[in-house]
Amino acid sequence: MKTRVFCGLFLGAMASSVFGAETASYFLYELGRLSVYMLVENQGQGRPGILIGASQAVLDRYMPGGAYTSETNTFLIKGNGKTVVIDTGFGGALFDSMKKLGVDPAQVDAVLLTHMHGDHIGGMQRDGKPLFPNARVYLAQEERDYWTRTAINQGAVAALAAYGSQVETFRSGKLGAKLQELLPGISPVAAFGHTPGHTAFLLESAGKRLLIWGDLMHAQAVQFPAPDISVTYDTDPKAAAEVRKRILAWAAENKVPIGGMHLVFPAVGTVRAEGSGYRFVPEAVQ
Ligand SMILES: [Zn+2]
C-alpha cells in the first residue's frame, strides 16, 4: 500500500474555485534579472488542532474565527538562462499555471525541493515517468537519506526513482555565512526541523534577494506574531520553532523579502519585528 504524506489539510479546495479570476492563480515578483512566479496550487482553511502549544488567549487573539487560511504554492523562476521550479505541489494547478505562462515542463532545467512531503513532490512523476523529463532534481542529502532510509513515504521513493541519475543532493549553507550557489543566483539554506533536510532557497540577482522558505510556516495568522508555535506536521517541532525564529530575525534585520509554500496569496512580502513576534507585509497586488 502506498503511503502519502501531506503537510496541508486543504486538499479539496482548488485555487480556481477559491479565487474565481484566473489571473489570481499566480503572482509575478521581479527580482533583478529573475522573474519569480508564485503559483497557487490550492487554498483552504486549516484548524487550530495542528498548532502545538497555542494557548486559548493566542487563538482568540490571532484566530478569532477558529480557523486559519493557508495555501499550497510552488515557485517558477526564469532568468540567467534557466527555468527552475521549486517544489511541485500536488501536480495539479502547477501545470495549468505553467501552460498559461507558456512554459513547457520539458523546458524546465531544474526542480529544487524544499522537502519531500506529498504536497511538494506530487507533480514530479506519473506512473514512474518524470513530468519534468529534462530537469535535474536537487534536494538536501539529509532529506533524501531520511525518506529513502525509512521508506515511510513511498511517494518520495517513487519521485526520486523516476529521475534516476538526474537526482543530485547538496549540503545546505547557513544564513549569515558564505553560501554555495547551486545554480546561478540560487543557494540552499539549511532550515531543518519541519523535516530533517528541510531547505530554504536564497535567490540573488542584481543586488536583490528573496528567500523562499518552504514550509517554515503553515498558519501565518498565528505563527508570525507567535513564532514559537510549531505544527503537528513538523518532524521536530522544537527545531522547527528555533529555525523559524532565526530566519524571521534574519529576514527582518536584513530586510530580505520572503516567499512561502503555505503563505496566502501573494505569498511574498517582507517581515517586520513587532512586539514579541513579527508582522508580515505582503507585496502589493496590482
Ligand atoms: Zn511539509
Short mmCIF file of C-alpha atoms and ligand atoms in Angstrom, two decimals:
data_model
loop_
_atom_site.label_atom_id
_atom_site.label_comp_id
_atom_site.label_asym_id
_atom_site.label_seq_id
_atom_site.Cartn_x
_atom_site.Cartn_y
_atom_site.Cartn_z
CA MET A 1 0.00 0.00 0.00
CA LYS A 2 1.28 3.43 -0.83
CA THR A 3 1.59 5.90 1.99
CA ARG A 4 1.01 9.52 1.10
CA VAL A 5 2.33 12.16 3.44
CA PHE A 6 0.89 15.64 3.28
CA CYS A 7 1.60 18.69 5.34
CA GLY A 8 -1.52 20.59 4.27
CA LEU A 9 -5.09 19.84 5.25
CA PHE A 10 -6.91 21.61 2.49
CA LEU A 11 -6.70 19.08 -0.26
CA GLY A 12 -10.03 19.71 -1.90
CA ALA A 13 -10.19 23.44 -2.49
CA MET A 14 -8.52 24.25 -5.78
CA ALA A 15 -7.33 27.76 -6.45
CA SER A 16 -9.66 28.34 -9.35
CA SER A 17 -12.73 27.71 -7.21
CA VAL A 18 -11.45 29.97 -4.46
CA PHE A 19 -10.34 32.91 -6.50
CA GLY A 20 -12.66 32.75 -9.46
CA ALA A 21 -10.50 35.02 -11.58
CA GLU A 22 -7.88 33.01 -13.44
CA THR A 23 -5.25 35.71 -13.14
CA ALA A 24 -5.09 35.23 -9.38
CA SER A 25 -3.59 31.78 -9.71
CA TYR A 26 -0.10 33.22 -9.86
CA PHE A 27 1.85 36.25 -8.70
CA LEU A 28 4.88 37.64 -10.53
CA TYR A 29 7.72 39.08 -8.47
CA GLU A 30 10.62 40.63 -10.38
CA LEU A 31 13.95 40.12 -8.67
CA GLY A 32 16.70 41.81 -10.68
CA ARG A 33 17.14 39.63 -13.76
CA LEU A 34 14.97 36.85 -12.37
CA SER A 35 11.23 36.55 -12.89
CA VAL A 36 9.83 34.73 -9.89
CA TYR A 37 6.32 33.35 -10.29
CA MET A 38 4.47 32.24 -7.17
CA LEU A 39 1.95 29.64 -8.40
CA VAL A 40 -1.09 28.76 -6.29
CA GLU A 41 -1.88 25.07 -6.10
CA ASN A 42 -4.83 25.39 -3.74
CA GLN A 43 -6.20 27.42 -0.86
CA GLY A 44 -8.28 26.40 2.11
CA GLN A 45 -8.94 26.57 5.83
CA GLY A 46 -6.83 24.86 8.48
CA ARG A 47 -7.87 24.04 12.02
CA PRO A 48 -6.18 25.01 15.28
CA GLY A 49 -5.68 21.34 16.20
CA ILE A 50 -2.42 21.29 14.25
CA LEU A 51 -0.91 24.10 16.34
CA ILE A 52 1.32 22.84 19.13
CA GLY A 53 1.10 24.66 22.46
CA ALA A 54 -1.11 27.53 21.32
CA SER A 55 -2.91 28.97 24.34
CA GLN A 56 -6.57 29.92 24.16
CA ALA A 57 -5.52 33.55 24.51
CA VAL A 58 -3.29 33.24 21.42
CA LEU A 59 -6.05 31.51 19.45
CA ASP A 60 -8.63 34.11 20.49
CA ARG A 61 -6.32 36.92 19.51
CA TYR A 62 -4.90 35.67 16.21
CA MET A 63 -7.51 33.16 15.06
CA PRO A 64 -10.80 34.58 16.28
CA GLY A 65 -12.79 32.70 13.62
CA GLY A 66 -11.44 29.34 14.82
CA ALA A 67 -9.64 28.58 11.56
CA TYR A 68 -6.76 29.95 9.53
CA THR A 69 -6.39 30.42 5.79
CA SER A 70 -3.49 28.72 4.11
CA GLU A 71 -2.36 27.66 0.66
CA THR A 72 -0.18 25.21 -1.14
CA ASN A 73 2.16 27.06 -3.51
CA THR A 74 5.04 26.36 -5.82
CA PHE A 75 7.53 28.74 -7.44
CA LEU A 76 8.75 29.03 -11.02
CA ILE A 77 11.87 31.06 -11.73
CA LYS A 78 13.01 32.24 -15.12
CA GLY A 79 16.27 34.04 -15.78
CA ASN A 80 20.03 33.58 -16.10
CA GLY A 81 19.27 31.23 -18.99
CA LYS A 82 17.47 28.74 -16.73
CA THR A 83 13.92 27.71 -15.97
CA VAL A 84 13.64 26.39 -12.44
CA VAL A 85 10.75 25.01 -10.41
CA ILE A 86 10.82 24.98 -6.61
CA ASP A 87 8.52 22.21 -5.36
CA THR A 88 5.78 20.68 -7.48
CA GLY A 89 2.66 20.84 -5.28
CA PHE A 90 0.14 18.09 -5.83
CA GLY A 91 0.85 18.23 -9.55
CA GLY A 92 -2.41 19.88 -10.49
CA ALA A 93 -2.58 23.64 -10.79
CA LEU A 94 1.19 23.90 -11.31
CA PHE A 95 0.84 22.53 -14.83
CA ASP A 96 -2.17 24.72 -15.62
CA SER A 97 -0.24 27.79 -14.49
CA MET A 98 2.82 26.82 -16.49
CA LYS A 99 0.67 26.42 -19.59
CA LYS A 100 -0.77 29.90 -19.04
CA LEU A 101 2.76 31.23 -18.77
CA GLY A 102 3.85 29.43 -21.93
CA VAL A 103 6.35 27.18 -20.16
CA ASP A 104 6.54 23.55 -21.28
CA PRO A 105 7.58 21.17 -18.49
CA ALA A 106 10.22 19.80 -20.88
CA GLN A 107 11.88 23.25 -20.79
CA VAL A 108 12.45 23.08 -17.04
CA ASP A 109 16.16 22.72 -16.32
CA ALA A 110 15.94 22.07 -12.59
CA VAL A 111 13.44 21.04 -9.92
CA LEU A 112 14.54 22.13 -6.45
CA LEU A 113 12.85 20.51 -3.48
CA THR A 114 12.46 22.18 -0.13
CA HIS A 115 11.49 18.77 1.27
CA MET A 116 9.61 15.61 0.32
CA HIS A 117 6.12 15.89 1.79
CA GLY A 118 3.41 14.83 -0.66
CA ASP A 119 2.16 18.35 -1.37
CA HIS A 120 5.65 19.28 -2.62
CA ILE A 121 6.51 16.26 -4.75
CA GLY A 122 3.07 15.34 -6.13
CA GLY A 123 3.90 16.84 -9.51
CA MET A 124 7.20 15.07 -10.08
CA GLN A 125 6.04 11.88 -11.75
CA ARG A 126 3.10 9.90 -13.04
CA ASP A 127 3.27 6.12 -13.37
CA GLY A 128 7.02 6.24 -12.91
CA LYS A 129 7.57 8.75 -15.73
CA PRO A 130 9.15 12.10 -14.85
CA LEU A 131 6.86 15.06 -15.58
CA PHE A 132 9.92 17.30 -16.00
CA PRO A 133 11.85 14.95 -18.30
CA ASN A 134 14.87 17.18 -18.85
CA ALA A 135 15.24 18.52 -15.33
CA ARG A 136 17.87 17.73 -12.78
CA VAL A 137 16.35 17.31 -9.33
CA TYR A 138 18.12 18.86 -6.36
CA LEU A 139 17.45 18.15 -2.69
CA ALA A 140 19.34 18.10 0.59
CA GLN A 141 21.36 14.99 1.32
CA GLU A 142 19.65 14.71 4.73
CA GLU A 143 16.23 14.83 3.10
CA ARG A 144 16.95 12.06 0.64
CA ASP A 145 18.58 9.95 3.36
CA TYR A 146 15.59 10.33 5.67
CA TRP A 147 12.87 9.38 3.22
CA THR A 148 14.74 6.64 1.41
CA ARG A 149 16.22 5.01 4.53
CA THR A 150 12.95 4.82 6.37
CA ALA A 151 10.82 4.43 3.24
CA ILE A 152 7.88 5.81 5.22
CA ASN A 153 6.89 7.86 2.23
CA GLN A 154 6.63 5.65 -0.85
CA GLY A 155 5.70 8.75 -2.84
CA ALA A 156 9.16 10.16 -2.13
CA VAL A 157 10.86 6.96 -3.19
CA ALA A 158 8.86 6.86 -6.42
CA ALA A 159 9.51 10.54 -7.15
CA LEU A 160 13.27 10.07 -6.95
CA ALA A 161 13.23 6.75 -8.79
CA ALA A 162 11.55 8.42 -11.78
CA TYR A 163 14.56 10.71 -12.20
CA GLY A 164 17.32 8.14 -11.63
CA SER A 165 20.75 9.68 -12.15
CA GLN A 166 19.19 13.12 -12.73
CA VAL A 167 18.89 13.46 -8.92
CA GLU A 168 21.61 15.44 -7.15
CA THR A 169 21.96 16.10 -3.44
CA PHE A 170 23.51 19.12 -1.78
CA ARG A 171 24.70 20.28 1.61
CA SER A 172 22.84 23.44 2.63
CA GLY A 173 24.61 26.54 3.90
CA LYS A 174 23.80 28.68 6.91
CA LEU A 175 22.26 32.14 6.79
CA GLY A 176 24.85 34.76 7.57
CA ALA A 177 27.74 32.55 6.36
CA LYS A 178 29.02 32.44 2.80
CA LEU A 179 26.61 30.36 0.78
CA GLN A 180 27.38 27.97 -2.04
CA GLU A 181 25.35 28.53 -5.21
CA LEU A 182 23.53 25.51 -6.55
CA LEU A 183 22.51 27.29 -9.75
CA PRO A 184 23.31 30.86 -10.82
CA GLY A 185 21.75 33.12 -8.18
CA ILE A 186 20.22 30.28 -6.14
CA SER A 187 21.73 28.96 -2.89
CA PRO A 188 20.30 26.36 -0.48
CA VAL A 189 19.96 27.33 3.17
CA ALA A 190 19.52 24.79 5.98
CA ALA A 191 16.11 25.11 7.66
CA PHE A 192 15.94 21.69 9.32
CA GLY A 193 13.07 20.97 11.66
CA HIS A 194 9.92 20.74 9.57
CA THR A 195 11.68 17.72 8.07
CA PRO A 196 15.26 16.50 8.66
CA GLY A 197 16.56 18.09 5.44
CA HIS A 198 14.09 20.94 5.02
CA THR A 199 15.71 23.64 2.89
CA ALA A 200 15.08 27.29 2.07
CA PHE A 201 16.47 28.78 -1.14
CA LEU A 202 18.06 32.22 -1.24
CA LEU A 203 17.69 33.92 -4.62
CA GLU A 204 20.02 36.78 -5.50
CA SER A 205 20.06 38.91 -8.61
CA ALA A 206 21.36 42.43 -9.30
CA GLY A 207 21.86 43.09 -5.60
CA LYS A 208 18.34 41.99 -4.65
CA ARG A 209 17.47 38.98 -2.54
CA LEU A 210 14.42 36.81 -1.90
CA LEU A 211 14.30 33.86 0.49
CA ILE A 212 11.85 31.12 -0.48
CA TRP A 213 11.43 29.36 2.83
CA GLY A 214 9.35 26.31 2.01
CA ASP A 215 7.31 25.14 4.99
CA LEU A 216 8.81 27.32 7.68
CA MET A 217 5.24 28.32 8.47
CA HIS A 218 1.75 26.87 7.91
CA ALA A 219 -0.64 29.17 9.79
CA GLN A 220 0.62 32.68 9.15
CA ALA A 221 -2.11 34.40 11.17
CA VAL A 222 -0.65 32.77 14.30
CA GLN A 223 2.96 31.95 13.52
CA PHE A 224 4.18 35.43 12.51
CA PRO A 225 3.08 37.01 15.81
CA ALA A 226 3.84 33.83 17.81
CA PRO A 227 6.73 32.06 16.02
CA ASP A 228 7.32 29.69 18.94
CA ILE A 229 4.26 27.73 17.86
CA SER A 230 5.01 24.76 15.63
CA VAL A 231 2.57 22.42 13.92
CA THR A 232 1.96 18.71 14.05
CA TYR A 233 3.39 18.40 10.51
CA ASP A 234 6.81 19.42 11.85
CA THR A 235 9.00 16.34 12.31
CA ASP A 236 10.91 18.10 15.09
CA PRO A 237 8.66 20.89 16.44
CA LYS A 238 11.36 22.34 18.70
CA ALA A 239 13.94 22.57 15.94
CA ALA A 240 11.27 23.95 13.59
CA ALA A 241 10.49 26.76 16.07
CA GLU A 242 14.19 27.57 16.51
CA VAL A 243 14.88 27.84 12.80
CA ARG A 244 11.63 29.76 12.25
CA LYS A 245 12.69 32.38 14.79
CA ARG A 246 16.24 32.53 13.45
CA ILE A 247 15.11 33.04 9.85
CA LEU A 248 12.42 35.58 10.81
CA ALA A 249 15.00 37.61 12.75
CA TRP A 250 17.42 37.47 9.82
CA ALA A 251 14.76 38.47 7.26
CA ALA A 252 13.55 41.37 9.41
CA GLU A 253 17.02 42.62 10.23
CA ASN A 254 18.34 42.36 6.68
CA LYS A 255 15.07 43.46 5.05
CA VAL A 256 15.10 40.43 2.76
CA PRO A 257 11.65 39.58 1.37
CA ILE A 258 10.43 36.03 1.86
CA GLY A 259 8.12 33.70 -0.01
CA GLY A 260 6.44 30.58 1.36
CA MET A 261 4.70 27.44 0.18
CA HIS A 262 1.85 27.83 2.69
CA LEU A 263 1.59 31.60 2.87
CA VAL A 264 -1.52 33.17 1.42
CA PHE A 265 -1.57 34.96 -1.96
CA PRO A 266 0.61 36.77 -2.96
CA ALA A 267 2.71 34.67 -0.53
CA VAL A 268 5.66 37.04 -0.96
CA GLY A 269 6.39 40.00 1.26
CA THR A 270 8.55 41.50 3.97
CA VAL A 271 8.84 40.74 7.66
CA ARG A 272 8.94 43.31 10.44
CA ALA A 273 9.66 42.77 14.10
CA GLU A 274 6.60 43.65 16.16
CA GLY A 275 6.08 43.05 19.87
CA SER A 276 7.46 39.63 20.80
CA GLY A 277 6.95 38.36 17.25
CA TYR A 278 6.69 39.58 13.68
CA ARG A 279 4.31 41.14 11.21
CA PHE A 280 4.11 40.10 7.56
CA VAL A 281 3.65 42.80 4.95
CA PRO A 282 2.59 41.16 1.68
CA GLU A 283 3.69 42.60 -1.64
CA ALA A 284 1.13 44.89 -3.22
CA VAL A 285 -1.05 43.07 -5.76
CA GLN A 286 -1.80 45.06 -8.92
ZN ZN B 1 5.79 20.00 4.55
#
